[in-house]
mmCIF file of C-alpha atoms and ligand atoms in Angstrom:
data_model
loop_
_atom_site.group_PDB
_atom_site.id
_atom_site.type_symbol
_atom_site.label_atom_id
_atom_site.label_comp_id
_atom_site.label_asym_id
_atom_site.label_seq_id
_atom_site.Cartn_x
_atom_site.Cartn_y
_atom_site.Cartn_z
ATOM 1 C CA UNK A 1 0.000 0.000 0.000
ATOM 2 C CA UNK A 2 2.682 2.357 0.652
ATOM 3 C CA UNK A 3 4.576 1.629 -2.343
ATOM 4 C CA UNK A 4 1.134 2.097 -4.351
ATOM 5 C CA UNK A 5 0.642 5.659 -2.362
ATOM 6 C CA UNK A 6 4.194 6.770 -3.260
ATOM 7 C CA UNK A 7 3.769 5.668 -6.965
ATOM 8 C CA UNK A 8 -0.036 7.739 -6.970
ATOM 9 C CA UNK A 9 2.124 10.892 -5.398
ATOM 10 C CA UNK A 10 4.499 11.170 -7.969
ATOM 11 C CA UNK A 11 2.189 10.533 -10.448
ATOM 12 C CA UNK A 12 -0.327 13.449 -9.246
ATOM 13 C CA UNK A 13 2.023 15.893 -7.726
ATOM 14 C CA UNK A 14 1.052 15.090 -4.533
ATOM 15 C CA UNK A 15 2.122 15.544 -0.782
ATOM 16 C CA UNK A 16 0.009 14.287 1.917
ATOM 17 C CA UNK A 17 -0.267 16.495 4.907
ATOM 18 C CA UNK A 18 -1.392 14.948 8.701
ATOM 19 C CA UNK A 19 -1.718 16.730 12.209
ATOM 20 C CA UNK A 20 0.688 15.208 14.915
ATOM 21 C CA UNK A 21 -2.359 13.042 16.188
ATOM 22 C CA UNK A 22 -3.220 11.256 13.566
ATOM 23 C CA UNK A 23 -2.613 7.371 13.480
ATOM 24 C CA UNK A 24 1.224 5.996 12.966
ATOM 25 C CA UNK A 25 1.010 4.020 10.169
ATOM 26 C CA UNK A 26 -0.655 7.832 8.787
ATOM 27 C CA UNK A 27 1.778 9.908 10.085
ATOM 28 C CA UNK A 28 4.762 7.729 8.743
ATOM 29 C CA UNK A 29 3.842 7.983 5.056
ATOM 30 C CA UNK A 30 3.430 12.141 5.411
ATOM 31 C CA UNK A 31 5.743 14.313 3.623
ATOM 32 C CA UNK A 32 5.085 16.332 6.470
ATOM 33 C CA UNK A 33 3.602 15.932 9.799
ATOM 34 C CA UNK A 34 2.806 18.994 12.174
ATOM 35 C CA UNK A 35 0.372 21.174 14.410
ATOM 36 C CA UNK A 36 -2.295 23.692 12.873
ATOM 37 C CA UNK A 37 -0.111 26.614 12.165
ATOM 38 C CA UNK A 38 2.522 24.295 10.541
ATOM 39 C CA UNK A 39 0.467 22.578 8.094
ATOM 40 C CA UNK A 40 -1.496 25.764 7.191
ATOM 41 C CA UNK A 41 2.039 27.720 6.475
ATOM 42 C CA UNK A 42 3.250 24.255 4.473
ATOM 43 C CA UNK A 43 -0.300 24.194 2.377
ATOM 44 C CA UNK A 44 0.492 27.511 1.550
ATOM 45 C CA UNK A 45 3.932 27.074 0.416
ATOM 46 C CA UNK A 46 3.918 23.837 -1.293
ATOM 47 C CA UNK A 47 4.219 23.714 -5.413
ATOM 48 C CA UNK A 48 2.345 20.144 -5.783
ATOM 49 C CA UNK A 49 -0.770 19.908 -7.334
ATOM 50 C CA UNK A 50 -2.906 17.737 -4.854
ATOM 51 C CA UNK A 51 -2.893 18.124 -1.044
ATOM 52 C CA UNK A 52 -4.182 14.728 0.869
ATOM 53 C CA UNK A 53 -4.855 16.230 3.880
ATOM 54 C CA UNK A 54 -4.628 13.819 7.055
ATOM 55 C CA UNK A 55 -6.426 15.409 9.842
ATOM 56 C CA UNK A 56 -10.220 16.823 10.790
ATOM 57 C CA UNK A 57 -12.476 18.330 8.751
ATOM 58 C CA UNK A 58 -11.747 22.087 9.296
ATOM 59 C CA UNK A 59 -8.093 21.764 8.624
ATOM 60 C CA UNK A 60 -8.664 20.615 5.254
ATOM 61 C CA UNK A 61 -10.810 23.566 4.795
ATOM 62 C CA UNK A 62 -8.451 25.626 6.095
ATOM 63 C CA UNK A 63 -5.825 24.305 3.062
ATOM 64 C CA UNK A 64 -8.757 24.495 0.939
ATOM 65 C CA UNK A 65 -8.746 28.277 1.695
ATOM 66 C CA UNK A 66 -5.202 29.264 1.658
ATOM 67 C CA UNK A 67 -4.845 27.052 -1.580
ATOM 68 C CA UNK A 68 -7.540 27.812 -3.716
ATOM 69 C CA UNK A 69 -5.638 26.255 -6.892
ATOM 70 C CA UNK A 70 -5.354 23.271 -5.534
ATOM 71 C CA UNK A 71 -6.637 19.900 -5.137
ATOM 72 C CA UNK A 72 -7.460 19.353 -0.861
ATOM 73 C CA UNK A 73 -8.716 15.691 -0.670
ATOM 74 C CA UNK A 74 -9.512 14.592 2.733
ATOM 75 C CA UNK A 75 -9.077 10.245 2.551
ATOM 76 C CA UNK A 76 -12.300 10.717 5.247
ATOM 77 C CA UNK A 77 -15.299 13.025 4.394
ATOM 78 C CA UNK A 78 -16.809 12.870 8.021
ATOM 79 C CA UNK A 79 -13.735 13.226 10.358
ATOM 80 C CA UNK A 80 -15.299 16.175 12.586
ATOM 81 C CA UNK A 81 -14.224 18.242 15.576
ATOM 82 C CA UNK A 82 -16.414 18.507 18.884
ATOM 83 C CA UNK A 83 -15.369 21.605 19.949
ATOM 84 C CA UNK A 84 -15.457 23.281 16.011
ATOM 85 C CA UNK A 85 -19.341 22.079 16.684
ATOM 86 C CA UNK A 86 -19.901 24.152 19.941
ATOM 87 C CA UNK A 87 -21.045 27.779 18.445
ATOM 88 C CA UNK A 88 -23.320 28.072 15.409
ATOM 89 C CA UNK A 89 -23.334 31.113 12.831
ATOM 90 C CA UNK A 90 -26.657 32.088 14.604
ATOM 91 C CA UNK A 91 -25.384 32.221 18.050
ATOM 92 C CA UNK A 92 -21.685 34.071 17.014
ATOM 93 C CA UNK A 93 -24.162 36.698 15.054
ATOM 94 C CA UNK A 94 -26.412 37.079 18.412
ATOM 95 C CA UNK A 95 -22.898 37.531 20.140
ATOM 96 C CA UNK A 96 -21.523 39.843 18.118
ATOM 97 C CA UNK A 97 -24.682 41.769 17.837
ATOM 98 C CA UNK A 98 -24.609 42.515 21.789
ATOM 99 C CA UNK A 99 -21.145 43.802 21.256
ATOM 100 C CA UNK A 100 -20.791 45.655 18.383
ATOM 101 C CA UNK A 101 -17.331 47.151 18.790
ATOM 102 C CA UNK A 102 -15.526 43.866 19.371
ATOM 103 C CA UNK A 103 -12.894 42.365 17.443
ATOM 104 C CA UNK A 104 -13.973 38.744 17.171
ATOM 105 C CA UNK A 105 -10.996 36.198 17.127
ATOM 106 C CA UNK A 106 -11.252 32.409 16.159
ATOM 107 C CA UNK A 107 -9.613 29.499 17.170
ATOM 108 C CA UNK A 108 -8.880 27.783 13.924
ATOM 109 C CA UNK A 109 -10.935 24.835 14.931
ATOM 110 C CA UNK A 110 -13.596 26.085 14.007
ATOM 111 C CA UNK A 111 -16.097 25.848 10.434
ATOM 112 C CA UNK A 112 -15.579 28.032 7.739
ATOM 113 C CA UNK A 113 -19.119 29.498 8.236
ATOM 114 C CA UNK A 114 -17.443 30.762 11.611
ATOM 115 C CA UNK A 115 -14.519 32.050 9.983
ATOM 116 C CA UNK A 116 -15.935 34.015 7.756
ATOM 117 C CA UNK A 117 -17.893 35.935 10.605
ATOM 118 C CA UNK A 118 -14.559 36.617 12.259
ATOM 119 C CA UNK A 119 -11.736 39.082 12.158
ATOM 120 C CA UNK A 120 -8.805 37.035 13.124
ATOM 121 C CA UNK A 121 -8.105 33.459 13.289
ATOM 122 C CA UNK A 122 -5.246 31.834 15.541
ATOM 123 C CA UNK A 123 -4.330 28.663 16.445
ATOM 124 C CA UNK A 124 -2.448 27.045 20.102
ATOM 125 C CA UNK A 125 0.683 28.117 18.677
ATOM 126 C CA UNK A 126 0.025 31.919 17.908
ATOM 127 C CA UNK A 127 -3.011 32.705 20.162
ATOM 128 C CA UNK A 128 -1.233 35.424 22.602
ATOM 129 C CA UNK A 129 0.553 37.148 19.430
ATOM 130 C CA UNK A 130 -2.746 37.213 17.764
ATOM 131 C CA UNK A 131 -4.746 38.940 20.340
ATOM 132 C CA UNK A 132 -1.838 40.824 20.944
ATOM 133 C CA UNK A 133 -2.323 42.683 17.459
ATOM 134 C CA UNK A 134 -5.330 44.265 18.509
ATOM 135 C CA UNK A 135 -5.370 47.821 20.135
ATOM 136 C CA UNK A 136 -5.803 47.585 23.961
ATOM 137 C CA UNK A 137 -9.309 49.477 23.866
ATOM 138 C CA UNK A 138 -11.227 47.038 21.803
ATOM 139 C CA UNK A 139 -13.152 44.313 23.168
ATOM 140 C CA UNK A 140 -12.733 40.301 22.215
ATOM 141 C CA UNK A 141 -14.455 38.078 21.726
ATOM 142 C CA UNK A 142 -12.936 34.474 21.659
ATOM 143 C CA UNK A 143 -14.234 31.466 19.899
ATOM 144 C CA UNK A 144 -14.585 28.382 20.461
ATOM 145 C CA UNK A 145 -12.326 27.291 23.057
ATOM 146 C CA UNK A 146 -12.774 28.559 26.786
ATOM 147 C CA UNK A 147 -9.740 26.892 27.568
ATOM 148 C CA UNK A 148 -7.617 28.275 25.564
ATOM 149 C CA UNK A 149 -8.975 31.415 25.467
ATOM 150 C CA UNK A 150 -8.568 31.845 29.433
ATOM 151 C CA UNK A 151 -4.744 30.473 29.014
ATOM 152 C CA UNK A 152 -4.566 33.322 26.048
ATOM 153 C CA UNK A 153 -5.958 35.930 28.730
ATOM 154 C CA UNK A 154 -3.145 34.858 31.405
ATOM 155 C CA UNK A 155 -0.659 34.708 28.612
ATOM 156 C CA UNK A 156 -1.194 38.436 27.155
ATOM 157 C CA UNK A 157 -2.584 40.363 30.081
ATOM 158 C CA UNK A 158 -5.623 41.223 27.423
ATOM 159 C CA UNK A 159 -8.843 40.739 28.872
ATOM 160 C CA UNK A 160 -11.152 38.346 26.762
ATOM 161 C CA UNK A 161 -14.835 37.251 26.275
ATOM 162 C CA UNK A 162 -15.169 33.924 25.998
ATOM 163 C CA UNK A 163 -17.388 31.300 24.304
ATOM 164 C CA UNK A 164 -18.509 28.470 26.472
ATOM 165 C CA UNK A 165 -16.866 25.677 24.024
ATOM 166 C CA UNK A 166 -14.281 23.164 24.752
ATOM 167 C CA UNK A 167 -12.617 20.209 23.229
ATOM 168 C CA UNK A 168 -13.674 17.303 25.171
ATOM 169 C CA UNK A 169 -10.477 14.921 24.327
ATOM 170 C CA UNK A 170 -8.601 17.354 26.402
ATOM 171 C CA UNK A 171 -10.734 17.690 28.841
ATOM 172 C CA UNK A 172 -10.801 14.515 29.911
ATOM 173 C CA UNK A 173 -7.109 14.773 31.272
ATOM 174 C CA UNK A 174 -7.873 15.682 34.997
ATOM 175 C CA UNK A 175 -5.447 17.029 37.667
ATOM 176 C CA UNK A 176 -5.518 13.956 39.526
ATOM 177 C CA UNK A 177 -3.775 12.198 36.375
ATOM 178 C CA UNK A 178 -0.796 14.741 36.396
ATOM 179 C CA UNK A 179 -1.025 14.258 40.395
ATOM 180 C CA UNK A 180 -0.486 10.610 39.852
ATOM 181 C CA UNK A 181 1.691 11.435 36.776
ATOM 182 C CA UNK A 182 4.348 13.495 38.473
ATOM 183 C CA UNK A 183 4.086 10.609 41.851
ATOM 184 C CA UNK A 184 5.006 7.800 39.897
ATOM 185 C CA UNK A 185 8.035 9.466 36.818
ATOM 186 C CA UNK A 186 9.608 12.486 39.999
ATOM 187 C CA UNK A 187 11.944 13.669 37.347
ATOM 188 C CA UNK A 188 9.716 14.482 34.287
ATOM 189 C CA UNK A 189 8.732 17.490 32.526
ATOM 190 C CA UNK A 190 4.803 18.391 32.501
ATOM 191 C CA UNK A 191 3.743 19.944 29.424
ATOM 192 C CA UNK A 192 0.239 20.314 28.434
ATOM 193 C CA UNK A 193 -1.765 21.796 25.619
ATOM 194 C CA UNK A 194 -3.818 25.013 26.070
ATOM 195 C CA UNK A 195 -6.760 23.203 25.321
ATOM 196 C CA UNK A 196 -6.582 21.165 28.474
ATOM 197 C CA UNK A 197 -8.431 23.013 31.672
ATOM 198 C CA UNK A 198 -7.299 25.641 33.755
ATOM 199 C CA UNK A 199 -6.411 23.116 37.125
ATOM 200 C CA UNK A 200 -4.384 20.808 34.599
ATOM 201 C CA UNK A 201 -2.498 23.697 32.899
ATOM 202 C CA UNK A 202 -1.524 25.221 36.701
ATOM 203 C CA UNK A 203 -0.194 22.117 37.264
ATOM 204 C CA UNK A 204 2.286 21.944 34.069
ATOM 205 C CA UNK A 205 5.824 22.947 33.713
ATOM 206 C CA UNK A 206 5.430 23.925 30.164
ATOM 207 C CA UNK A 207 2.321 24.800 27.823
ATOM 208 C CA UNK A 208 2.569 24.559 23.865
ATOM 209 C CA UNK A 209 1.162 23.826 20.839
ATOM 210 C CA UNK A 210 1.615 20.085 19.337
ATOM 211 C CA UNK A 211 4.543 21.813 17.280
ATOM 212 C CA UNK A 212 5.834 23.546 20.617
ATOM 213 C CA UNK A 213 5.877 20.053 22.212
ATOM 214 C CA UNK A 214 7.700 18.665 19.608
ATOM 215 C CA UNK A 215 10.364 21.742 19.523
ATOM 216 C CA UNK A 216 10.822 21.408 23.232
ATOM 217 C CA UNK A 217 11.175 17.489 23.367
ATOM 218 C CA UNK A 218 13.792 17.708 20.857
ATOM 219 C CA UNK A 219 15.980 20.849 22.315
ATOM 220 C CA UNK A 220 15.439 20.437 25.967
ATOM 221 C CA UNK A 221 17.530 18.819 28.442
ATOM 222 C CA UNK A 222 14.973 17.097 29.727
ATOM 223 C CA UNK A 223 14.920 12.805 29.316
ATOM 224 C CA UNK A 224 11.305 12.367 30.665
ATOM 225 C CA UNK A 225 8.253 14.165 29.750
ATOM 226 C CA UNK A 226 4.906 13.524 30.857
ATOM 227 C CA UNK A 227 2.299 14.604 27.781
ATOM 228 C CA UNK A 228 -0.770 16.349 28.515
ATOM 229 C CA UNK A 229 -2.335 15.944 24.800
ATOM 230 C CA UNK A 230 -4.107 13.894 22.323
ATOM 231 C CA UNK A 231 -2.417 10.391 22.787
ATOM 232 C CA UNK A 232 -1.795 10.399 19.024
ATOM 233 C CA UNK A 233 1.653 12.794 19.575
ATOM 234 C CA UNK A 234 3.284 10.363 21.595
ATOM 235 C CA UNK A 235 3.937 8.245 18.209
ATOM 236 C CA UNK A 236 5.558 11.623 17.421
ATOM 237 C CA UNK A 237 7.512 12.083 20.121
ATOM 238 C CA UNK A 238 9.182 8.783 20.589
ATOM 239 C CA UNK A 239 9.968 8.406 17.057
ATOM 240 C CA UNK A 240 11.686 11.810 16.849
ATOM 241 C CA UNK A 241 13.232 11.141 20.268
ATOM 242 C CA UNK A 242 14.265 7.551 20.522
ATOM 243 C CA UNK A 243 16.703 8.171 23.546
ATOM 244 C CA UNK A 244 13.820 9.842 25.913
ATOM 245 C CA UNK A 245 10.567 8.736 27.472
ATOM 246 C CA UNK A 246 7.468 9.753 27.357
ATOM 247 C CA UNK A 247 4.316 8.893 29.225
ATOM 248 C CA UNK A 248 0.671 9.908 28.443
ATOM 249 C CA UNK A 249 -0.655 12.534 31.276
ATOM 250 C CA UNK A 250 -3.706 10.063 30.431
ATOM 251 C CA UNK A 251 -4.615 7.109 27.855
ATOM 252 C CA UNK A 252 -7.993 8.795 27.465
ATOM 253 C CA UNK A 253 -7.375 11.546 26.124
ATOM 254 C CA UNK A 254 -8.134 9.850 22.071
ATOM 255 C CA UNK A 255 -9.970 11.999 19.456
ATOM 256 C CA UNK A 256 -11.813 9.278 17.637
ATOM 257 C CA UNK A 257 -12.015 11.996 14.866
ATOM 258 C CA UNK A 258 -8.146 12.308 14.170
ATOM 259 C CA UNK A 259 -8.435 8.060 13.839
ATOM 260 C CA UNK A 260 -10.703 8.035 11.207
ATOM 261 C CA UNK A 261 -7.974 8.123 8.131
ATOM 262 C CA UNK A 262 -5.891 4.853 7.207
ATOM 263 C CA UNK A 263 -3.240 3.754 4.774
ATOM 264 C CA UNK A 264 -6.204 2.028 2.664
ATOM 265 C CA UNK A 265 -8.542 5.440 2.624
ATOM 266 C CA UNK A 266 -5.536 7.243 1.744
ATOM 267 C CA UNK A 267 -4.851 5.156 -1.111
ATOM 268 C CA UNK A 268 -8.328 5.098 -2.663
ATOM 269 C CA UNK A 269 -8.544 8.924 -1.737
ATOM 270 C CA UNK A 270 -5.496 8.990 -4.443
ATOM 271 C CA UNK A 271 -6.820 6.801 -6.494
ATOM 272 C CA UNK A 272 -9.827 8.340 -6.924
ATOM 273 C CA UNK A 273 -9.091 11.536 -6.728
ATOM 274 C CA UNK A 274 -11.546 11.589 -3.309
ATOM 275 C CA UNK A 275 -13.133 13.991 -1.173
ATOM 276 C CA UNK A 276 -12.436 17.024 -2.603
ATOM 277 C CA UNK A 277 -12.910 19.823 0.364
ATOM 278 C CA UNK A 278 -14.444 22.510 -1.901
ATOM 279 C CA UNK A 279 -15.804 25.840 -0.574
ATOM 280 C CA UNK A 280 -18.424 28.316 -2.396
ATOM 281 C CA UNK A 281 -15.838 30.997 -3.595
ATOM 282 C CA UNK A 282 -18.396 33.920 -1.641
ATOM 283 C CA UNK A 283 -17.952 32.186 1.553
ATOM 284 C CA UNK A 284 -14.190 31.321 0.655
ATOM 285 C CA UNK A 285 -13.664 34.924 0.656
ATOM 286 C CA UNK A 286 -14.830 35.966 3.710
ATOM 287 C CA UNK A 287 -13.345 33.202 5.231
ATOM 288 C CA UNK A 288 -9.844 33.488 4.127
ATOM 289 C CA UNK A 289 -9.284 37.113 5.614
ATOM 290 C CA UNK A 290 -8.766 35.922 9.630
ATOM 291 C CA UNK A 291 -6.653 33.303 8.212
ATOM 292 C CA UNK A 292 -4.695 35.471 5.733
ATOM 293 C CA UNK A 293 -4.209 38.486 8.411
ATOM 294 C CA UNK A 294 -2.978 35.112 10.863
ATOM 295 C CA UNK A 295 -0.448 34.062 8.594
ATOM 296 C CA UNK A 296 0.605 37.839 7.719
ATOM 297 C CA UNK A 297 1.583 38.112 12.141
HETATM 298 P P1 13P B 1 -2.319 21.977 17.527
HETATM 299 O O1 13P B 1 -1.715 20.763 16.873
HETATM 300 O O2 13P B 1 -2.378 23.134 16.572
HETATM 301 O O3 13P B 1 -1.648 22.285 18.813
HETATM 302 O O4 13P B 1 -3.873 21.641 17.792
HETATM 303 C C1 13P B 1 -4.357 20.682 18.610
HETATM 304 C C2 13P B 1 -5.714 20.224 18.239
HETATM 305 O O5 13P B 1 -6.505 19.857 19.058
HETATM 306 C C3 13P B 1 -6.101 20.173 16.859
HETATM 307 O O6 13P B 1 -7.357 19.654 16.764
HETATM 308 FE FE1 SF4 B 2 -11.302 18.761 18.014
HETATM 309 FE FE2 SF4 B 2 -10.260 18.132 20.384
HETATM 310 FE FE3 SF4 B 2 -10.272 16.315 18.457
HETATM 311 FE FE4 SF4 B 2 -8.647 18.463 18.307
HETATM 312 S S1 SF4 B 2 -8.538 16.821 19.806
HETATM 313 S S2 SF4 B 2 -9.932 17.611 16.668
HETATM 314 S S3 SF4 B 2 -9.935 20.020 19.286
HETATM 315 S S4 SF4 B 2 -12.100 17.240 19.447
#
């Protein structure tokens, strides 16, 4: 199968793209593997033809949208995100109406219909810079993710509206698991994504992005790190890292979503040229402007 997908690539001037959690087997036959700002910035400076992206539903559209000339198959047409779910176009509009004279900023995991309603789009890795761009006297209001957006409040010192949403993958890690954690591996690092809650993140040494985790794994001194994430990065981690250990803050913290794609659905999806991620060129519009000014920071 991987012989036939590398054959396919050539053939169609393709690269496949896939987020840090996806499966091994997935992540292994990438040409590149990497958190939301890093596969947005390498969708928008790739020269191939097709783009197989490996991930959930809205990152694809977020290719789709930086990459209009392009071919954005997702080898899964139903791979969703919980949290991307949490705020509808009506309710953001109802929001926004109440405060007229906010900025609104989006967490990238969210739909394009909620993109195009915002101003700005970030992601875990650029959140504080983002929010940072706006002058001090205008209000924000920050969707989807309460979690992140209170970490993004602590982080810039700007004061932020939030949006009751939440991804629930991350919120099942609980402090009693980095309590236990920490009890049983004394000597390891604790780092955590934003997305996890408030009493997790207190409890962390470090807090990044799935990118930031794998920068810091690979430069720090550190030999044992505890990982407050999807369980998908540890595949990641260990492969990029064979001399250190690392142990999951929990084993339930799996996104069935990110799990969805396979060797076999990547290999039809290249085969048959399948499912293209296409977006009405109105709402592309609207929708590319958070992520363009994003990208521009
Ligand atoms: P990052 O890889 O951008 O940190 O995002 C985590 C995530 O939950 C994506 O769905
Ligand atoms: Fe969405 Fe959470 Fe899954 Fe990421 S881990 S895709 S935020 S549900």
């Amino acid at each position: 199968m991987i012989e036939k997908i590398e054959h396919l690539k050539r053939e169609q001037n393709a690269i496949i793209l896939a987020h840090n959690y996806q499966l091994p087997e997935v992540q292994d036959v990438a040409d590149y593997t990497g958190d939301s700002l890093g596969l947005s910035i390498q969708a928008s400076g790739t020269d191939a033809e097709v783009i197989v992206f490996c991930g959930v539903h809205f990152m694809a559209e977020t290719a789709a949208l930086i990459c209009p000339d392009k071919l954005v198959l997702e080898p899964h047409r139903n791979a969703g995100c919980l949290m991307a779910d949490m705020i509808t176009v009506r309710q953001l509009r109802e929001w926004k109406r109440r405060h007229p004279d906010a900025a609104v900023v989006c967490y990238v995991n969210s739909t394009v219909e909620i993109k195009a309603e915002s101003d700005l789009c970030c992601t875990s890795a650029n959140s504080v810079k983002v929010v940072q761009s706006i002058p001090e006297d205008r209000p924000i209001l920050f969707i989807p993710d309460k979690s992140l957006g209170d970490w993004t409040a602590k982080q810039s010192g700007r004061e932020l509206m939030l949006w009751e949403g939440y991804c629930p993958t991350h919120h099942r890690i609980l402090s009693e698991d980095i309590y236990k954690a920490k009890a049983a591996h004394p000597d390891a690092v604790v780092m955590v994504h934003p997305e996890c809650t408030a009493d997790v993140i207190a409890l962390a040494d470090e807090v990044f992005s799935t990118g930031g985790m794998g920068r810091y794994a690979a430069e720090s001194a550190a030999r044992e790190m505890i990982v407050g994430t999807e369980i998908g990065m540890l595949h990641r981690l260990r492969k990029d890292n064979p001399g250190k250990t690392f142990y999951p803050a929990s084993p339930l913290a799996d996104c069935v979503n990110m799990k969805l794609n396979t060797l076999e659905k990547i290999l039809w999806s290249l085969e048959d040229r399948v499912y293209e991620v296409r977006i009405p060129e109105e709402l592309a519009e609207r929708a590319r402007r958070p992520i363009e000014r994003m990208l521009a920071l």
